[in-house]
mmCIF file of C-alpha atoms and ligand atoms in Angstrom:
data_model
loop_
_atom_site.group_PDB
_atom_site.id
_atom_site.type_symbol
_atom_site.label_atom_id
_atom_site.label_comp_id
_atom_site.label_asym_id
_atom_site.label_seq_id
_atom_site.Cartn_x
_atom_site.Cartn_y
_atom_site.Cartn_z
ATOM 1 C CA MET A 1 3.858 -19.597 8.928
ATOM 2 C CA PHE A 2 2.572 -19.194 5.496
ATOM 3 C CA SER A 3 5.015 -20.979 2.967
ATOM 4 C CA GLN A 4 3.493 -19.515 -0.077
ATOM 5 C CA VAL A 5 1.920 -16.184 -0.521
ATOM 6 C CA THR A 6 0.401 -14.138 -3.394
ATOM 7 C CA VAL A 7 0.234 -10.260 -4.244
ATOM 8 C CA LEU A 8 -1.939 -9.243 -6.185
ATOM 9 C CA GLY A 9 -0.972 -5.438 -7.892
ATOM 10 C CA ALA A 10 3.092 -5.017 -8.561
ATOM 11 C CA GLY A 11 3.086 -0.707 -8.500
ATOM 12 C CA GLN A 12 4.947 0.567 -5.824
ATOM 13 C CA MET A 13 3.215 -0.668 -2.850
ATOM 14 C CA GLY A 14 2.804 -4.635 -4.176
ATOM 15 C CA SER A 15 6.248 -4.054 -5.212
ATOM 16 C CA GLY A 16 7.344 -3.510 -1.456
ATOM 17 C CA ILE A 17 4.939 -6.351 -0.023
ATOM 18 C CA ALA A 18 6.131 -8.955 -2.386
ATOM 19 C CA GLN A 19 9.956 -7.740 -1.279
ATOM 20 C CA VAL A 20 9.163 -7.439 2.218
ATOM 21 C CA ILE A 21 7.968 -11.162 2.344
ATOM 22 C CA ALA A 22 11.139 -12.999 0.441
ATOM 23 C CA GLN A 23 12.875 -11.205 2.513
ATOM 24 C CA LYS A 24 11.898 -13.958 5.655
ATOM 25 C CA ASN A 25 12.452 -16.536 2.521
ATOM 26 C CA ILE A 26 9.147 -17.296 2.175
ATOM 27 C CA SER A 27 7.754 -17.809 -1.615
ATOM 28 C CA VAL A 28 6.036 -15.558 -3.347
ATOM 29 C CA GLN A 29 4.243 -14.934 -6.383
ATOM 30 C CA LEU A 30 3.976 -11.176 -6.900
ATOM 31 C CA VAL A 31 0.579 -10.951 -10.194
ATOM 32 C CA ASP A 32 -0.031 -8.107 -12.848
ATOM 33 C CA LEU A 33 -1.660 -8.580 -15.937
ATOM 34 C CA SER A 34 0.983 -6.089 -17.307
ATOM 35 C CA GLU A 35 4.418 -7.091 -17.949
ATOM 36 C CA ASP A 36 5.830 -3.879 -17.660
ATOM 37 C CA ALA A 37 4.218 -3.338 -14.800
ATOM 38 C CA LEU A 38 6.646 -6.302 -13.384
ATOM 39 C CA LYS A 39 9.771 -5.499 -15.159
ATOM 40 C CA ILE A 40 9.957 -2.458 -13.396
ATOM 41 C CA ALA A 41 8.928 -3.875 -10.464
ATOM 42 C CA GLN A 42 11.341 -6.509 -10.281
ATOM 43 C CA GLU A 43 13.930 -3.486 -11.006
ATOM 44 C CA LYS A 44 13.185 -1.752 -8.245
ATOM 45 C CA ILE A 45 13.772 -4.241 -6.069
ATOM 46 C CA GLU A 46 16.417 -5.418 -7.176
ATOM 47 C CA ASN A 47 17.899 -1.857 -6.512
ATOM 48 C CA SER A 48 16.112 -2.097 -2.883
ATOM 49 C CA LEU A 49 17.403 -5.149 -1.879
ATOM 50 C CA ASN A 50 21.031 -4.098 -2.927
ATOM 51 C CA LYS A 51 20.703 -0.376 -0.843
ATOM 52 C CA LEU A 52 18.907 -2.905 2.293
ATOM 53 C CA TYR A 53 22.506 -5.961 1.564
ATOM 54 C CA GLN A 54 24.839 -3.349 1.685
ATOM 55 C CA LYS A 55 23.760 -1.280 4.680
ATOM 56 C CA LYS A 56 23.386 -4.913 6.462
ATOM 57 C CA ILE A 57 19.916 -3.775 7.257
ATOM 58 C CA ILE A 58 19.226 -8.049 5.596
ATOM 59 C CA THR A 59 21.554 -10.479 5.526
ATOM 60 C CA LEU A 60 20.275 -12.851 3.194
ATOM 61 C CA ASN A 61 21.929 -11.531 -0.237
ATOM 62 C CA PRO A 62 19.757 -10.227 -3.146
ATOM 63 C CA ASN A 63 19.851 -13.025 -5.485
ATOM 64 C CA GLU A 64 18.532 -15.266 -2.984
ATOM 65 C CA VAL A 65 15.533 -12.951 -2.272
ATOM 66 C CA LEU A 66 14.852 -12.477 -5.428
ATOM 67 C CA ARG A 67 14.879 -16.037 -6.141
ATOM 68 C CA ASN A 68 11.775 -16.186 -3.334
ATOM 69 C CA ILE A 69 9.700 -13.898 -5.650
ATOM 70 C CA GLN A 70 7.941 -15.563 -9.113
ATOM 71 C CA PHE A 71 6.869 -13.159 -11.024
ATOM 72 C CA SER A 72 3.956 -14.103 -13.173
ATOM 73 C CA SER A 73 1.383 -12.259 -15.672
ATOM 74 C CA GLU A 74 -1.746 -15.091 -14.986
ATOM 75 C CA PHE A 75 -3.842 -15.563 -12.375
ATOM 76 C CA SER A 76 -4.319 -18.232 -12.067
ATOM 77 C CA VAL A 77 -0.825 -19.110 -11.097
ATOM 78 C CA ILE A 78 -2.617 -17.994 -7.502
ATOM 79 C CA LYS A 79 -4.961 -20.817 -6.694
ATOM 80 C CA ASN A 80 -2.665 -22.450 -4.235
ATOM 81 C CA SER A 81 -1.919 -19.458 -2.637
ATOM 82 C CA GLU A 82 -2.481 -19.851 1.728
ATOM 83 C CA LEU A 83 -2.566 -16.109 1.574
ATOM 84 C CA VAL A 84 -2.843 -13.826 -1.185
ATOM 85 C CA ILE A 85 -2.796 -9.471 -0.819
ATOM 86 C CA GLU A 86 -4.138 -7.290 -3.579
ATOM 87 C CA ALA A 87 -2.697 -4.610 -3.824
ATOM 88 C CA VAL A 88 -4.124 -3.293 -7.257
ATOM 89 C CA PRO A 89 -4.965 0.579 -7.513
ATOM 90 C CA GLU A 90 -8.021 2.299 -4.888
ATOM 91 C CA ASN A 91 -10.947 1.752 -6.459
ATOM 92 C CA LYS A 92 -13.470 0.053 -5.207
ATOM 93 C CA GLU A 93 -15.492 -1.709 -7.772
ATOM 94 C CA LEU A 94 -11.699 -3.066 -9.583
ATOM 95 C CA LYS A 95 -10.913 -3.911 -6.166
ATOM 96 C CA LEU A 96 -14.700 -5.438 -5.581
ATOM 97 C CA LYS A 97 -13.797 -7.417 -8.885
ATOM 98 C CA VAL A 98 -10.185 -8.765 -8.466
ATOM 99 C CA PHE A 99 -11.806 -9.945 -5.107
ATOM 100 C CA ASN A 100 -14.681 -11.467 -6.594
ATOM 101 C CA GLN A 101 -11.620 -13.539 -9.248
ATOM 102 C CA ILE A 102 -9.597 -14.664 -5.984
ATOM 103 C CA SER A 103 -12.819 -16.011 -4.511
ATOM 104 C CA SER A 104 -13.555 -18.090 -7.601
ATOM 105 C CA THR A 105 -9.694 -18.816 -7.756
ATOM 106 C CA VAL A 106 -8.485 -19.940 -4.565
ATOM 107 C CA THR A 107 -9.772 -22.668 -1.970
ATOM 108 C CA SER A 108 -12.163 -21.942 0.451
ATOM 109 C CA ASP A 109 -9.200 -21.504 3.647
ATOM 110 C CA THR A 110 -7.223 -19.268 1.626
ATOM 111 C CA ILE A 111 -7.141 -15.988 3.168
ATOM 112 C CA ILE A 112 -7.662 -13.341 1.524
ATOM 113 C CA ALA A 113 -6.031 -9.515 2.302
ATOM 114 C CA SER A 114 -6.540 -5.897 1.178
ATOM 115 C CA ASN A 115 -3.841 -3.188 1.263
ATOM 116 C CA THR A 116 -6.466 -0.751 1.034
ATOM 117 C CA SER A 117 -5.685 2.752 2.456
ATOM 118 C CA SER A 118 -8.907 3.699 2.799
ATOM 119 C CA ILE A 119 -11.903 0.948 1.163
ATOM 120 C CA SER A 120 -14.746 -1.047 3.699
ATOM 121 C CA LEU A 121 -13.152 -4.319 4.079
ATOM 122 C CA THR A 122 -16.654 -5.415 5.613
ATOM 123 C CA GLN A 123 -17.990 -4.272 1.627
ATOM 124 C CA LEU A 124 -14.900 -5.905 -0.111
ATOM 125 C CA ALA A 125 -15.823 -9.015 1.897
ATOM 126 C CA GLU A 126 -19.485 -9.303 0.817
ATOM 127 C CA ALA A 127 -17.543 -10.178 -3.005
ATOM 128 C CA VAL A 128 -16.054 -13.281 -1.998
ATOM 129 C CA SER A 129 -17.344 -16.680 -0.677
ATOM 130 C CA TYR A 130 -16.720 -17.471 2.667
ATOM 131 C CA PRO A 131 -16.152 -13.657 3.419
ATOM 132 C CA GLU A 132 -14.502 -14.319 6.985
ATOM 133 C CA ARG A 133 -11.413 -15.391 5.962
ATOM 134 C CA VAL A 134 -11.116 -10.947 4.259
ATOM 135 C CA ALA A 135 -9.237 -8.661 6.459
ATOM 136 C CA GLY A 136 -7.366 -5.644 5.933
ATOM 137 C CA LEU A 137 -3.534 -5.946 5.577
ATOM 138 C CA HIS A 138 -2.389 -2.126 4.873
ATOM 139 C CA PHE A 139 1.323 -1.367 4.939
ATOM 140 C CA MET A 140 2.963 2.172 4.452
ATOM 141 C CA ASN A 141 4.737 3.384 1.724
ATOM 142 C CA PRO A 142 8.094 2.673 1.326
ATOM 143 C CA VAL A 143 6.844 -0.843 2.081
ATOM 144 C CA PRO A 144 10.961 -2.157 2.853
ATOM 145 C CA LEU A 145 11.422 0.917 5.349
ATOM 146 C CA MET A 146 8.194 1.598 6.488
ATOM 147 C CA LYS A 147 7.940 -0.113 10.425
ATOM 148 C CA LEU A 148 3.947 -0.106 10.305
ATOM 149 C CA VAL A 149 1.018 -2.252 8.950
ATOM 150 C CA GLU A 150 -2.968 -1.302 10.016
ATOM 151 C CA ILE A 151 -4.382 -4.299 10.279
ATOM 152 C CA ILE A 152 -8.201 -4.424 9.721
ATOM 153 C CA ARG A 153 -11.387 -5.957 10.856
ATOM 154 C CA ALA A 154 -14.248 -6.386 7.771
ATOM 155 C CA LYS A 155 -17.306 -7.617 10.037
ATOM 156 C CA GLN A 156 -16.987 -11.176 9.255
ATOM 157 C CA THR A 157 -13.066 -11.937 9.975
ATOM 158 C CA THR A 158 -13.267 -14.548 12.669
ATOM 159 C CA ASP A 159 -10.632 -14.689 15.544
ATOM 160 C CA SER A 160 -8.403 -17.212 13.960
ATOM 161 C CA VAL A 161 -7.726 -15.200 10.323
ATOM 162 C CA PHE A 162 -7.588 -11.855 12.318
ATOM 163 C CA LYS A 163 -4.557 -13.614 14.945
ATOM 164 C CA LYS A 164 -2.523 -14.954 12.036
ATOM 165 C CA LEU A 165 -2.278 -11.964 9.905
ATOM 166 C CA CYS A 166 -0.858 -10.397 13.200
ATOM 167 C CA GLU A 167 1.855 -13.303 14.083
ATOM 168 C CA PHE A 168 2.528 -12.786 10.200
ATOM 169 C CA THR A 169 2.546 -9.405 10.708
ATOM 170 C CA ILE A 170 4.956 -9.855 13.620
ATOM 171 C CA PHE A 171 7.256 -12.312 11.437
ATOM 172 C CA LEU A 172 7.778 -9.461 8.678
ATOM 173 C CA ASP A 173 9.503 -7.937 11.260
ATOM 174 C CA LYS A 174 6.488 -5.351 11.063
ATOM 175 C CA GLU A 175 4.541 -3.868 14.357
ATOM 176 C CA PHE A 176 0.678 -2.927 13.644
ATOM 177 C CA VAL A 177 -1.605 -1.458 15.437
ATOM 178 C CA CYS A 178 -5.127 -2.216 14.322
ATOM 179 C CA SER A 179 -8.139 0.012 12.974
ATOM 180 C CA LEU A 180 -12.268 -0.676 12.732
ATOM 181 C CA ASP A 181 -13.737 -0.579 9.670
ATOM 182 C CA ARG A 182 -13.784 3.094 8.756
ATOM 183 C CA PRO A 183 -13.058 5.319 5.866
ATOM 184 C CA GLY A 184 -9.123 5.909 5.670
ATOM 185 C CA PHE A 185 -9.062 3.902 9.278
ATOM 186 C CA ILE A 186 -6.224 5.176 11.453
ATOM 187 C CA VAL A 187 -3.014 6.788 9.305
ATOM 188 C CA ASN A 188 -5.189 8.333 6.449
ATOM 189 C CA ARG A 189 -8.104 9.545 8.260
ATOM 190 C CA ILE A 190 -5.489 11.847 10.106
ATOM 191 C CA LEU A 191 -2.823 12.060 7.368
ATOM 192 C CA MET A 192 -4.610 12.766 4.127
ATOM 193 C CA PRO A 193 -6.724 15.652 5.503
ATOM 194 C CA MET A 194 -3.033 17.240 6.615
ATOM 195 C CA ILE A 195 -1.850 16.669 2.785
ATOM 196 C CA ASN A 196 -5.109 18.202 1.677
ATOM 197 C CA GLU A 197 -4.922 21.195 3.686
ATOM 198 C CA ALA A 198 -1.030 21.646 2.896
ATOM 199 C CA VAL A 199 -2.349 22.044 -1.066
ATOM 200 C CA PHE A 200 -4.838 24.056 -0.049
ATOM 201 C CA VAL A 201 -2.184 26.515 1.319
ATOM 202 C CA LEU A 202 -0.395 26.416 -1.679
ATOM 203 C CA GLU A 203 -3.782 26.930 -4.512
ATOM 204 C CA GLU A 204 -4.092 29.892 -1.998
ATOM 205 C CA GLY A 205 -0.794 31.377 -1.994
ATOM 206 C CA ILE A 206 -0.297 31.431 1.115
ATOM 207 C CA ALA A 207 3.523 29.897 0.518
ATOM 208 C CA SER A 208 5.333 28.537 -2.481
ATOM 209 C CA VAL A 209 5.640 24.025 -2.640
ATOM 210 C CA GLU A 210 9.180 24.333 -1.244
ATOM 211 C CA ASP A 211 8.195 26.679 1.907
ATOM 212 C CA ILE A 212 5.403 24.521 3.299
ATOM 213 C CA ASP A 213 7.377 21.299 3.302
ATOM 214 C CA LYS A 214 10.424 23.250 5.082
ATOM 215 C CA ALA A 215 7.734 24.695 7.587
ATOM 216 C CA MET A 216 6.637 20.996 8.037
ATOM 217 C CA LYS A 217 10.003 19.880 8.233
ATOM 218 C CA LEU A 218 11.533 21.798 10.274
ATOM 219 C CA GLY A 219 8.801 23.095 12.171
ATOM 220 C CA CYS A 220 7.199 19.928 13.441
ATOM 221 C CA HIS A 221 10.410 17.310 12.845
ATOM 222 C CA PHE A 222 8.405 15.849 10.093
ATOM 223 C CA PRO A 223 11.153 13.404 7.982
ATOM 224 C CA MET A 224 9.477 14.937 4.486
ATOM 225 C CA GLY A 225 6.780 17.873 4.063
ATOM 226 C CA PRO A 226 3.493 16.720 3.351
ATOM 227 C CA LEU A 227 3.485 17.832 -0.664
ATOM 228 C CA ALA A 228 6.662 15.333 -1.380
ATOM 229 C CA LEU A 229 5.018 12.981 0.330
ATOM 230 C CA ALA A 230 1.958 13.146 -1.689
ATOM 231 C CA ASP A 231 3.761 13.048 -5.039
ATOM 232 C CA LEU A 232 5.621 10.160 -3.356
ATOM 233 C CA ILE A 233 2.316 7.858 -2.512
ATOM 234 C CA GLY A 234 0.816 9.571 -6.231
ATOM 235 C CA LEU A 235 -1.559 12.187 -6.054
ATOM 236 C CA ASP A 236 -4.087 10.411 -7.430
ATOM 237 C CA THR A 237 -3.599 7.434 -4.839
ATOM 238 C CA CYS A 238 -4.484 10.361 -2.167
ATOM 239 C CA LEU A 239 -7.449 11.901 -4.080
ATOM 240 C CA SER A 240 -9.348 8.734 -3.590
ATOM 241 C CA ILE A 241 -8.144 8.570 -0.101
ATOM 242 C CA MET A 242 -9.769 11.986 -0.048
ATOM 243 C CA GLU A 243 -12.961 10.823 -2.350
ATOM 244 C CA VAL A 244 -14.025 7.944 -0.072
ATOM 245 C CA LEU A 245 -13.371 10.175 3.100
ATOM 246 C CA GLN A 246 -15.440 12.267 2.189
ATOM 247 C CA GLU A 247 -18.225 9.537 1.104
ATOM 248 C CA GLY A 248 -17.752 8.243 4.578
ATOM 249 C CA LEU A 249 -17.686 10.936 6.703
ATOM 250 C CA GLY A 250 -19.430 14.508 5.108
ATOM 251 C CA ASN A 251 -17.682 17.327 3.361
ATOM 252 C CA LYS A 252 -15.180 18.644 5.826
ATOM 253 C CA TYR A 253 -13.195 16.152 3.998
ATOM 254 C CA THR A 254 -13.772 17.876 0.540
ATOM 255 C CA PRO A 255 -11.147 16.975 -1.938
ATOM 256 C CA CYS A 256 -8.754 20.040 -2.923
ATOM 257 C CA PRO A 257 -9.480 21.947 -6.481
ATOM 258 C CA LEU A 258 -5.826 21.748 -6.974
ATOM 259 C CA LEU A 259 -5.166 18.033 -6.233
ATOM 260 C CA LYS A 260 -8.272 17.286 -8.616
ATOM 261 C CA LYS A 261 -6.904 19.474 -11.200
ATOM 262 C CA TYR A 262 -3.485 17.574 -10.941
ATOM 263 C CA VAL A 263 -4.975 14.239 -11.281
ATOM 264 C CA LYS A 264 -6.836 15.246 -14.489
ATOM 265 C CA GLU A 265 -3.429 16.849 -16.092
ATOM 266 C CA GLY A 266 -1.676 12.940 -15.353
ATOM 267 C CA ARG A 267 0.252 14.879 -12.879
ATOM 268 C CA LEU A 268 0.458 12.662 -10.261
ATOM 269 C CA GLY A 269 3.934 13.013 -8.204
ATOM 270 C CA LYS A 270 7.508 10.578 -8.713
ATOM 271 C CA LYS A 271 5.852 7.804 -10.817
ATOM 272 C CA THR A 272 4.961 10.165 -13.506
ATOM 273 C CA GLY A 273 7.944 12.353 -12.815
ATOM 274 C CA LYS A 274 5.994 15.650 -12.015
ATOM 275 C CA GLY A 275 3.548 17.035 -9.130
ATOM 276 C CA PHE A 276 4.030 18.933 -6.950
ATOM 277 C CA PHE A 277 8.143 18.878 -7.393
ATOM 278 C CA ASP A 278 9.960 18.029 -10.769
ATOM 279 C CA TYR A 279 11.334 14.393 -10.618
HETATM 280 N N1 LIG B 1 14.515 0.609 -0.334
HETATM 281 C C1 LIG B 1 15.727 0.777 -0.027
HETATM 282 N N2 LIG B 1 16.206 1.800 0.716
HETATM 283 C C2 LIG B 1 15.789 2.834 0.157
HETATM 284 C C3 LIG B 1 13.579 3.133 -0.050
HETATM 285 C C4 LIG B 1 13.705 1.307 -0.327
HETATM 286 N N3 LIG B 1 12.312 1.456 -0.628
HETATM 287 N N4 LIG B 1 13.415 3.871 -0.519
HETATM 288 C C5 LIG B 1 14.663 5.538 -0.006
HETATM 289 N N5 LIG B 1 15.678 4.534 0.536
HETATM 290 C C6 LIG B 1 16.721 4.719 0.954
HETATM 291 C C7 LIG B 1 17.007 5.675 -0.157
HETATM 292 O O1 LIG B 1 17.876 5.162 -0.796
HETATM 293 C C8 LIG B 1 18.039 6.582 0.821
HETATM 294 O O2 LIG B 1 19.577 5.688 0.922
HETATM 295 P P1 LIG B 1 20.825 6.502 0.855
HETATM 296 O O3 LIG B 1 20.902 7.554 2.363
HETATM 297 O O4 LIG B 1 21.830 5.935 1.304
HETATM 298 O O5 LIG B 1 21.021 7.340 0.027
HETATM 299 C C9 LIG B 1 18.156 6.360 2.497
HETATM 300 O O6 LIG B 1 16.719 5.237 2.228
HETATM 301 C C10 LIG B 1 17.116 7.380 3.043
HETATM 302 O O7 LIG B 1 16.221 8.400 1.894
HETATM 303 P P2 LIG B 1 16.479 9.287 1.992
HETATM 304 O O8 LIG B 1 17.543 9.994 1.515
HETATM 305 O O9 LIG B 1 15.757 9.741 0.125
HETATM 306 O O10 LIG B 1 15.498 10.574 2.301
HETATM 307 P P3 LIG B 1 14.829 10.165 3.866
HETATM 308 O O11 LIG B 1 16.251 10.163 5.100
HETATM 309 O O12 LIG B 1 14.111 11.285 4.291
HETATM 310 O O13 LIG B 1 14.637 8.627 3.915
HETATM 311 C C11 LIG B 1 12.083 8.385 3.910
HETATM 312 C C12 LIG B 1 13.131 8.433 2.973
HETATM 313 C C13 LIG B 1 12.698 6.859 4.530
HETATM 314 C C14 LIG B 1 11.094 8.007 2.779
HETATM 315 C C15 LIG B 1 11.759 9.379 5.127
HETATM 316 O O14 LIG B 1 11.348 10.914 4.323
HETATM 317 C C16 LIG B 1 10.225 9.041 5.000
HETATM 318 O O15 LIG B 1 10.416 8.261 6.003
HETATM 319 N N6 LIG B 1 9.381 10.070 4.697
HETATM 320 C C17 LIG B 1 7.811 9.856 5.324
HETATM 321 C C18 LIG B 1 7.063 8.415 4.299
HETATM 322 C C19 LIG B 1 5.840 8.182 5.112
HETATM 323 O O16 LIG B 1 4.817 8.776 6.020
HETATM 324 N N7 LIG B 1 5.221 7.357 4.794
HETATM 325 C C20 LIG B 1 3.870 6.827 5.423
HETATM 326 C C21 LIG B 1 2.750 7.151 4.135
HETATM 327 S S1 LIG B 1 1.401 6.791 4.335
HETATM 328 C C22 LIG B 1 0.719 5.254 3.315
HETATM 329 O O17 LIG B 1 1.651 4.812 2.693
HETATM 330 C C23 LIG B 1 -0.589 5.094 3.114
HETATM 331 C C24 LIG B 1 -1.630 4.759 2.334
HETATM 332 O O18 LIG B 1 -1.998 4.265 2.280
HETATM 333 C C25 LIG B 1 -0.646 6.464 1.536
#
């Protein structure tokens, strides 16, 4: 199994991924250029670990787990990693730039994975030397609680890289599903149009925020309503995913204007304190 892993990007996905790796006693570096983001990530990880420990979901105590995580704002620390997981914001140009930087810093046998929710791995692989070591490793939010990881093979991914990532996922006590490299893969191809439709139902005045979520919780047994889930994921991320679906699959996937409006206003969900709900 890997003994040194790097996670790039200390947002809610990156910090959750670093946490679940550290919980399995693997040394992990959480790298972000922003010291503030690293500080917030550390607090979130501590809170999450304390909860999981109190509930006996993890056996290592939170301090032991935290000792497995190095928080760093220096990109160069990634150079000895056996696996780098990119978890920067869902923006193709940014991810291509980061992939290129990773490729010029690590050795040729480092596996490079992306936590992208929707962007083509085959295109990201084109940004690196030895593209056969690139694949998608897509965790779900909140990472410490959600069982699933989608593994996406780029056209270039070798069988051995794919196999190592499958084994790693199982080692993390997660389950995986495999998807072809198509916009949104499995989960977001199905989930995001549903969330987008919930926003249309709101925009058209058909029902209130509360009733839309209540309908899907009590009517379809969802653990949370689609609008609360959008707030948890981040409305900016939801919009980026819808745009990737629209670009790749056509106008059936056009983002709802109200979703675009909220993102433009900086109303991004839980992380900004205001989305469809207030926090
Ligand atoms: N770490 C540890 N504990 C956590 C936690 C975390 N990160 N997040 C929540 N919890 C705890 C809460 O503190 C709470 O603990 P207490 O019971 O002790 O208060 C417990 O989990 C349950 O939480 P809540 O009471 O707030 O609410 P809940 O029972 O509804 O569970 C949930 C929360 C697990 C998030 C559940 O609502 C759920 O499964 N929601 C759906 C999430 C989902 O669909 N995720 C996938 C999104 S798609 C995606 O991620 C892909 C993408 O690319 C966008």
